[in-house]
């Protein structure tokens, strides 16, 4: 079988490329002009990028085969997640793989700017041995203000305390306990932090709220001689405001790893001796790049195989143990979803999912996505997958509700139940997973049953009286359809019953018409799951 194709469009460690090559056809094309990339992107099932390639609507609309974008790194501001979700493209990143490197680079930048290391290095290498010009400042006893006490910010806090710095931090989205854990004094406002800090370092994502958050207003209230570091995302410290504050002597030094526009070859900040710059090197260590490369390669492969992608940013996050438990239920939910439009034609207005028993405290959103995928994929032209199933349902006006209940339902340890509402009435479809991992149908059309959901199934309603099943089975035999398993559920003796049959092969329309002529057969439908 032809291998799926992945385009690696930015620098990814050899270790990662090797993992990709074990399963995929890999093209490494770094630094492609945008036009070229847009021309070839429709050939690929997966795309791996870092922070430069913009994965936006323009690219995604041309990427007709694309199933996954692997962001080899942390920040996802170069990827339009909403657009990727609309196109059913999984986006995965490696949020933890380069944290230490980014933290160490932040500290490296800070120290080199406080001690003029890059400039002194250049001066000495040019043959000038000067000392007085490069008098620096100590960090010991100073106050560092950390904006964003997440993964990297908190590591910076711990390390700078070891330097004897007082740590203050501003992060409105974390608990007080986190400030305590990292020995940081909580600042209620950004400006409180700015007014007290000798060093300001930013570690937030780039969002509408954070872009330019350290700007003119902040430099007005900052201590004269403040030092700033940006190893997060370009523009969180407004570049023009920084330039002005440097010129006015408010900022004693700046250390910048990231820029609003990258890549870049010139910038007004380059003119300042007291500005240390690096070309987005925060994650550029052997260790981080190996971790990032291998991690993203594994996730891309998982995504293409339809397996769970641990750091997918547009899917519910599943922890490893949960994944093992939920996997057979994901499979079950998708099969239950697939049943509906093969049995009924009435448009769906609402889907109410209920998860009972041991499933109640699990990440059941994934099961709802699987049900919706199963429901909609067979009837829609557009791509429907776990990523966009909810959005596609919403766009079609289907309301989706989810509920959990800890008590066992129908005597089963776990039950997935879907109540489908249509203008014609409601239909309940319920299933469970047997101890040996089989997906089983346990309720349909108000009848109780217990049959394994296999690829080919017959769903038959009949009058509950002797001879009906026999005549039905005879015709199946004549039509060469072998019954693998069968269950009959009835409401009450002599009324109607539901036969659910697992068969070994497809049942033709001709055979179905013949089956429907049997006296006592009310309906006979073939479904493929
Ligand atoms: P994280 O998500 O773990 O932490 C970000 C923190 O910022 C969170 O605690 C969040 O609550 C906080 N935050 C969000 N909005 C805020 C606001 N308005 N004010 C204050 N705090 C706010 O992220 P992380 O892994 O620590 O990464 C931090 C930054 O570093 C990101 O921008 C990431 O892209 C960047 N990064 C850069 C490099 C590099 O090469 N330079 C490498 C890795 C990560
Ligand atoms: C990241 O967000 O991980 C960094 O910017 C590093 C990178 O892209 O290489």
XYZ file of C-alpha atoms and ligand atoms in Angstrom:
582
model
C 0.000 0.000 0.000
C 1.235 3.475 -0.825
C 2.654 5.254 2.210
C 1.104 8.486 3.400
C 3.135 11.626 2.714
C 4.465 14.156 5.170
C 6.097 17.485 4.390
C 8.625 18.719 6.937
C 8.695 22.432 6.145
C 11.010 23.664 8.918
C 14.091 22.472 10.723
C 13.259 19.345 12.721
C 15.854 17.111 14.430
C 17.159 14.128 12.460
C 15.882 11.847 15.248
C 12.330 12.997 14.483
C 12.762 12.617 10.728
C 13.958 9.032 11.259
C 10.812 8.210 13.268
C 8.652 9.667 10.472
C 10.547 7.708 7.819
C 9.754 4.411 9.517
C 6.083 4.792 8.588
C 5.712 7.598 6.063
C 7.012 8.977 2.831
C 8.915 12.048 4.068
C 9.829 15.186 2.104
C 12.064 17.653 3.933
C 11.737 21.036 2.218
C 12.831 23.848 4.479
C 12.477 27.520 3.680
C 10.138 26.977 0.724
C 8.832 30.207 -0.776
C 5.159 30.578 0.219
C 3.949 30.309 -3.395
C 5.810 27.033 -3.792
C 4.413 25.665 -0.523
C 0.855 26.573 -1.547
C 1.387 24.819 -4.871
C 2.503 21.494 -3.413
C 0.593 21.276 -0.134
C -2.258 19.279 -1.719
C 0.132 16.315 -2.086
C 0.544 15.823 1.661
C -1.334 14.033 4.420
C 0.718 15.700 7.149
C 2.718 18.889 7.586
C 5.394 19.533 10.216
C 6.308 23.142 11.000
C 7.969 25.225 13.691
C 7.151 28.886 14.237
C 7.725 30.440 10.815
C 5.342 28.745 8.364
C 1.868 30.271 8.647
C -0.770 27.577 8.625
C -3.847 29.646 7.838
C -7.050 29.460 5.796
C -5.110 30.215 2.605
C -2.930 27.137 3.103
C -5.576 24.882 4.626
C -8.067 25.479 1.823
C -5.476 24.200 -0.652
C -4.381 21.279 1.547
C -7.091 18.889 0.433
C -5.335 15.739 1.733
C -4.041 17.222 4.950
C -5.054 15.403 8.124
C -2.585 16.674 10.675
C -0.274 19.598 11.326
C 2.554 18.835 13.737
C 3.910 21.935 15.414
C 7.428 20.959 16.460
C 7.457 23.222 19.493
C 5.180 24.972 21.875
C 3.584 28.244 20.662
C 0.810 27.778 18.119
C 0.309 31.412 17.158
C 1.418 30.655 13.565
C -1.481 28.205 13.212
C -5.100 29.226 12.750
C -6.636 26.583 15.030
C -10.222 27.547 14.191
C -9.520 27.183 10.470
C -7.736 23.841 11.000
C -10.727 22.615 13.034
C -13.127 23.699 10.281
C -11.069 21.717 7.785
C -10.964 18.696 10.107
C -7.198 18.934 10.474
C -5.691 17.852 13.792
C -3.121 20.250 15.205
C -0.650 18.817 17.694
C 2.299 20.440 19.438
C 4.997 19.474 21.938
C 4.331 21.819 24.853
C 6.710 20.289 27.373
C 9.626 19.265 25.228
C 11.541 22.559 25.104
C 10.547 24.198 28.394
C 13.921 23.786 30.112
C 15.810 25.048 27.073
C 13.615 28.145 26.794
C 14.026 28.795 30.515
C 17.809 28.433 30.353
C 17.981 30.679 27.292
C 15.963 33.336 29.123
C 18.464 33.289 31.972
C 21.406 33.203 29.562
C 20.057 36.262 27.784
C 19.428 38.066 31.050
C 22.927 37.465 32.382
C 24.603 38.297 29.104
C 22.735 41.590 28.925
C 23.441 42.481 32.585
C 27.151 41.740 32.067
C 27.500 43.026 28.477
C 28.893 39.644 27.443
C 28.155 39.718 23.683
C 29.550 43.203 23.189
C 32.612 42.553 25.367
C 33.228 39.352 23.425
C 33.072 41.158 20.086
C 35.282 43.988 21.338
C 37.986 41.700 22.657
C 37.945 39.577 19.522
C 38.422 42.735 17.500
C 41.649 43.211 19.445
C 40.515 45.758 22.053
C 40.998 44.803 25.710
C 38.599 47.138 27.528
C 37.194 46.609 31.024
C 35.659 49.808 32.375
C 33.232 50.098 29.449
C 31.629 46.810 30.338
C 30.855 47.299 33.989
C 27.688 45.285 34.654
C 25.132 44.714 37.392
C 24.487 41.787 39.715
C 21.178 39.982 39.862
C 21.607 39.118 43.533
C 19.214 41.044 45.763
C 17.250 42.466 42.821
C 13.568 41.898 42.047
C 12.559 39.937 38.962
C 9.006 40.394 37.688
C 7.737 37.369 35.801
C 4.735 37.906 33.574
C 3.061 34.519 33.025
C 3.859 31.882 35.648
C 3.248 28.859 33.418
C 5.719 26.141 32.481
C 8.640 28.379 31.533
C 7.865 31.307 33.856
C 7.736 29.003 36.879
C 11.084 27.385 35.988
C 12.629 30.830 35.645
C 11.199 31.700 39.088
C 12.783 28.683 40.767
C 16.184 29.287 39.172
C 16.257 33.028 39.829
C 15.456 32.483 43.493
C 18.629 30.398 43.611
C 20.427 33.523 42.367
C 19.151 35.371 45.441
C 16.551 37.378 43.522
C 13.186 38.390 44.938
C 10.529 36.948 42.616
C 7.253 38.716 41.911
C 4.820 37.500 39.280
C 1.675 38.531 37.436
C -0.613 35.853 36.047
C -4.361 36.334 36.476
C -5.174 32.812 35.289
C -3.545 30.665 37.955
C -4.313 29.815 41.563
C -2.674 31.481 44.558
C -1.249 28.078 45.397
C 0.898 28.168 42.234
C 2.462 31.497 43.227
C 3.303 29.996 46.630
C 4.684 26.790 45.130
C 7.198 28.732 43.044
C 8.057 31.245 45.739
C 6.649 34.167 43.777
C 4.823 37.095 45.340
C 1.529 37.539 43.536
C 0.969 40.892 41.827
C -2.665 41.881 41.392
C -2.008 43.974 38.296
C 0.611 44.079 35.583
C 1.430 47.658 36.483
C 2.082 46.687 40.131
C 4.719 44.294 38.821
C 6.176 46.789 36.382
C 6.537 49.458 39.082
C 8.486 47.144 41.401
C 10.659 45.064 39.090
C 14.368 45.548 38.373
C 14.035 42.908 35.669
C 10.869 42.131 33.686
C 10.674 38.861 31.787
C 7.597 37.809 29.820
C 6.431 34.196 29.529
C 2.861 34.384 28.256
C 1.491 33.067 24.990
C 0.899 35.663 22.278
C -2.781 36.530 22.499
C -4.847 39.633 21.827
C -4.469 40.443 25.510
C -0.713 39.937 25.759
C 0.417 41.399 22.422
C 2.013 44.741 23.349
C 1.179 44.313 27.052
C 4.515 45.891 27.982
C 4.209 49.163 26.098
C 4.542 52.913 26.515
C 2.278 53.008 29.572
C 4.422 50.408 31.344
C 7.727 52.084 30.475
C 6.344 55.281 32.010
C 5.894 53.610 35.402
C 8.881 51.244 35.242
C 11.962 51.859 37.410
C 14.646 53.828 35.612
C 17.291 51.263 34.680
C 14.865 48.349 34.364
C 16.094 45.378 32.342
C 13.707 43.452 30.106
C 13.750 40.008 28.526
C 11.457 38.559 25.887
C 12.032 34.891 25.150
C 8.317 34.222 24.651
C 6.788 35.757 21.532
C 7.678 38.806 19.449
C 5.690 41.903 20.300
C 4.614 40.977 23.840
C 7.049 43.755 24.691
C 6.069 46.411 22.169
C 9.135 46.909 19.987
C 8.631 50.612 19.216
C 7.930 51.449 22.865
C 11.039 49.527 23.887
C 13.146 51.391 21.370
C 11.895 54.699 22.819
C 12.489 53.592 26.418
C 16.020 52.486 25.544
C 16.739 55.802 23.847
C 15.414 57.667 26.906
C 17.572 55.585 29.254
C 14.553 54.125 31.077
C 15.544 50.619 30.018
C 19.132 49.751 30.925
C 19.226 46.632 28.781
C 16.973 44.425 26.725
C 17.443 40.814 25.713
C 15.227 39.694 22.888
C 14.968 36.237 21.330
C 11.698 36.718 19.463
C 10.407 39.390 17.090
C 7.066 40.495 15.767
C 8.166 39.583 12.247
C 10.384 36.559 11.753
C 12.691 35.784 10.090
C 14.285 39.247 10.107
C 17.611 40.653 8.987
C 17.478 44.174 10.346
C 15.644 45.927 13.137
C 15.929 49.328 14.857
C 16.737 47.514 18.138
C 19.932 46.101 16.583
C 21.415 49.610 16.764
C 21.575 49.580 20.580
C 24.725 48.264 22.275
C 22.664 47.414 25.342
C 20.306 45.166 23.409
C 21.246 41.498 23.151
C 19.445 39.606 20.427
C 19.247 35.996 19.303
C 17.347 34.590 16.314
C 14.573 32.695 18.151
C 16.956 30.260 19.810
C 14.988 29.534 22.984
C 14.343 25.925 22.010
C 17.498 25.407 20.006
C 19.379 22.817 22.015
C 20.267 19.284 21.023
C 18.212 17.871 23.872
C 15.101 19.954 23.234
C 15.179 19.439 19.485
C 15.547 15.664 19.831
C 12.646 15.567 22.285
C 10.524 17.862 20.128
C 11.357 16.010 16.886
C 10.612 12.525 18.216
C 7.502 13.650 20.059
C 5.982 15.430 17.054
C 6.839 12.552 14.706
C 5.057 10.082 16.988
C 1.999 12.295 17.224
C 1.811 12.811 13.456
C 1.978 9.041 12.915
C -0.708 8.460 15.571
C -2.953 11.023 13.924
C -2.573 9.435 10.491
C -3.322 5.999 11.932
C -6.483 7.368 13.540
C -5.069 6.800 16.994
C -5.255 9.223 19.862
C -2.893 12.177 19.648
C -1.810 13.128 23.188
C -1.107 16.826 22.560
C -3.734 17.566 19.945
C -4.761 21.130 20.642
C -8.119 20.875 18.897
C -9.234 17.599 20.535
C -10.003 16.770 24.164
C -6.799 15.844 25.966
C -6.679 12.218 27.118
C -4.209 11.043 29.676
C -2.578 7.683 28.910
C -4.547 5.509 31.367
C -7.830 7.047 30.315
C -6.991 6.422 26.715
C -6.628 2.680 27.307
C -10.046 2.583 29.008
C -11.802 4.804 26.466
C -10.464 3.337 23.230
C -13.084 0.552 22.861
C -15.830 3.036 23.791
C -14.658 5.469 21.103
C -15.045 2.578 18.664
C -18.498 1.709 20.101
C -19.755 5.320 20.017
C -18.743 5.686 16.371
C -20.592 2.493 15.415
C -23.721 3.593 17.307
C -23.572 6.897 15.423
C -23.259 5.107 12.093
C -26.479 3.201 12.721
C -28.874 6.132 12.647
C -28.924 7.314 9.035
C -28.795 3.741 7.771
C -32.001 3.035 9.684
C -33.859 6.338 9.555
C -34.117 9.291 7.216
C -35.593 11.983 9.500
C -33.148 14.898 9.931
C -31.588 15.024 13.377
C -32.473 18.032 15.495
C -30.802 17.090 18.736
C -28.440 14.471 20.135
C -28.379 13.771 23.866
C -25.538 11.546 24.954
C -25.619 9.880 28.372
C -22.660 7.982 29.766
C -23.335 5.714 32.736
C -21.282 3.709 35.170
C -17.491 3.766 35.150
C -17.486 6.113 32.164
C -19.036 8.891 34.235
C -15.730 10.347 35.442
C -13.881 9.946 32.146
C -13.219 12.435 29.333
C -16.484 11.507 27.593
C -16.326 14.458 25.171
C -14.175 12.214 23.006
C -17.022 9.661 22.842
C -19.517 12.330 21.814
C -17.153 13.402 19.030
C -16.878 9.767 17.923
C -20.685 9.360 17.906
C -21.113 12.565 15.860
C -18.401 11.464 13.438
C -20.174 8.130 12.949
C -23.519 9.881 12.523
C -22.451 12.537 10.028
C -19.511 11.136 8.080
C -21.515 8.707 5.918
C -24.028 11.346 4.826
C -21.824 14.362 4.193
C -19.572 15.229 1.333
C -17.256 17.287 3.551
C -14.619 15.656 5.728
C -15.958 14.830 9.176
C -13.597 13.586 11.842
C -13.023 13.799 15.594
C -11.626 17.299 15.170
C -14.544 18.991 13.465
C -17.500 16.649 14.201
C -18.930 18.977 16.828
C -18.568 22.014 14.607
C -20.124 20.219 11.622
C -23.081 19.142 13.801
C -23.503 22.688 15.074
C -23.351 24.110 11.543
C -26.134 21.712 10.574
C -28.263 23.004 13.433
C -27.932 19.844 15.532
C -27.932 20.603 19.247
C -25.622 18.334 21.204
C -25.921 17.613 24.933
C -23.834 15.414 27.140
C -24.619 13.951 30.538
C -23.011 11.442 32.857
C -24.444 9.323 35.646
C -22.436 7.208 38.023
C -25.055 4.535 38.594
C -25.079 1.485 36.333
C -27.694 1.488 33.591
C -29.538 -1.630 32.388
C -27.278 -3.801 34.563
C -24.125 -3.004 32.534
C -20.942 -1.575 34.073
C -20.743 1.041 31.292
C -23.379 2.298 28.902
C -23.216 4.786 26.048
C -26.710 5.988 25.205
C -27.714 8.366 22.442
C -31.176 9.908 22.331
C -31.731 11.262 18.864
C -34.512 13.796 18.517
C -36.161 14.422 15.178
C -39.395 16.084 14.040
C -40.879 12.567 13.848
C -39.977 11.548 17.408
C -37.086 10.213 19.438
C -34.869 7.207 18.884
C -32.690 5.724 21.592
C -29.603 3.774 20.578
C -27.519 2.302 23.383
C -24.467 0.121 23.608
C -21.790 -1.220 25.881
C -18.387 -2.826 25.629
C -18.209 -6.450 26.754
C -15.384 -7.575 29.077
C -13.520 -8.940 26.034
C -13.632 -5.505 24.373
C -16.471 -6.127 21.875
C -18.835 -3.255 21.032
C -22.410 -4.442 21.720
C -25.793 -2.993 20.872
C -28.106 -3.214 23.882
C -31.095 -1.054 22.961
C -32.760 0.004 19.736
C -36.325 1.125 18.902
C -37.267 0.557 22.541
C -36.286 -3.147 22.391
C -33.599 -4.635 24.556
C -31.023 -6.689 22.727
C -27.414 -7.758 23.205
C -25.562 -8.348 20.003
C -22.018 -7.625 18.869
C -21.831 -4.679 16.454
C -20.018 -6.203 13.484
C -19.371 -4.897 9.992
C -22.549 -6.313 8.420
C -25.831 -6.324 10.319
C -29.521 -6.847 9.698
C -32.045 -4.981 11.845
C -35.471 -6.553 11.482
C -38.794 -5.819 13.136
C -41.314 -8.654 13.074
C -44.495 -9.973 14.610
C -43.704 -12.273 17.510
C -45.280 -15.512 16.333
C -44.050 -18.982 15.405
C -42.614 -19.557 11.942
C -41.604 -15.963 11.110
C -37.962 -16.332 12.058
C -37.744 -19.720 10.352
C -39.085 -18.421 7.007
C -36.813 -15.393 7.285
C -33.733 -17.561 7.929
C -34.606 -19.827 4.992
C -34.520 -16.879 2.596
C -31.201 -15.729 4.051
C -29.869 -19.216 3.343
C -31.210 -19.118 -0.233
C -29.476 -15.758 -0.682
C -26.210 -17.187 0.652
C -26.119 -14.927 3.727
C -24.579 -16.631 6.745
C -25.782 -15.620 10.216
C -22.893 -15.168 12.685
C -24.982 -14.138 15.685
C -28.575 -13.269 16.362
C -30.691 -11.831 19.150
C -34.420 -11.376 19.452
C -35.902 -8.861 21.827
C -39.653 -8.422 22.210
C -41.886 -6.045 24.078
C -44.444 -8.668 25.138
C -45.445 -12.133 23.995
C -47.297 -12.084 20.669
C -46.598 -8.438 19.960
C -43.668 -7.104 17.944
C -40.019 -8.091 18.258
C -36.648 -6.841 17.048
C -34.187 -9.255 15.460
C -30.617 -8.007 15.408
C -28.404 -10.202 13.281
C -24.710 -10.103 12.644
C -24.066 -11.583 9.190
C -20.890 -12.514 7.349
C -21.426 -10.540 4.186
C -23.419 -7.762 2.510
C -27.128 -8.314 1.955
C -28.286 -7.138 -1.467
C -31.349 -4.964 -2.100
C -32.871 -7.898 -3.957
C -32.440 -10.175 -0.935
C -33.848 -7.493 1.358
C -36.957 -7.098 -0.832
C -37.477 -10.856 -0.682
C -37.033 -10.856 3.118
C -39.626 -8.101 3.460
C -42.227 -10.282 1.714
C -42.134 -12.856 4.547
C -45.434 -12.770 6.409
C -44.870 -11.243 9.818
C -41.783 -9.210 8.832
C -42.539 -5.522 9.396
C -39.219 -4.066 8.268
C -35.774 -5.395 7.321
C -32.784 -3.078 7.045
C -29.166 -3.826 6.268
C -26.491 -1.689 7.899
C -22.747 -1.591 7.383
C -20.696 -0.441 10.348
P 2.326 28.142 29.431
O 1.041 28.043 28.701
O 2.785 27.012 30.260
O 2.294 29.441 30.363
C 1.799 30.673 29.942
C 1.293 31.401 31.158
O 0.895 32.709 30.755
C 0.070 30.754 31.796
O 0.275 30.492 33.162
C -1.034 31.780 31.599
O -1.958 31.790 32.662
C -0.244 33.053 31.522
N -0.971 34.141 30.879
C -1.795 34.091 29.806
N -2.291 35.320 29.552
C -1.749 36.157 30.459
C -1.882 37.536 30.694
N -2.662 38.311 29.940
N -1.172 38.074 31.713
C -0.367 37.288 32.494
N -0.231 35.984 32.331
C -0.905 35.413 31.311
O 3.410 28.521 28.320
P 4.965 28.215 28.373
O 5.221 26.841 27.885
O 5.502 28.631 29.665
O 5.471 29.218 27.220
C 5.519 30.599 27.453
C 5.859 31.337 26.167
O 7.151 30.937 25.712
C 4.920 31.057 25.010
O 4.690 32.257 24.313
C 5.727 30.115 24.117
O 5.323 30.172 22.777
C 7.104 30.673 24.315
N 8.221 29.791 23.958
C 9.261 30.359 23.316
C 10.361 29.594 23.009
C 11.508 30.214 22.272
O 12.135 29.526 21.481
N 11.805 31.450 22.481
C 10.396 28.242 23.362
C 9.314 27.700 24.038
C 8.217 28.489 24.343
C 8.232 27.236 20.703
O 7.164 27.843 20.813
O 8.337 26.041 20.941
C 9.422 28.000 20.305
O 9.110 29.170 19.705
C 10.518 27.231 19.702
C 10.455 26.892 18.252
O 9.509 27.115 17.560
O 11.419 26.327 17.795
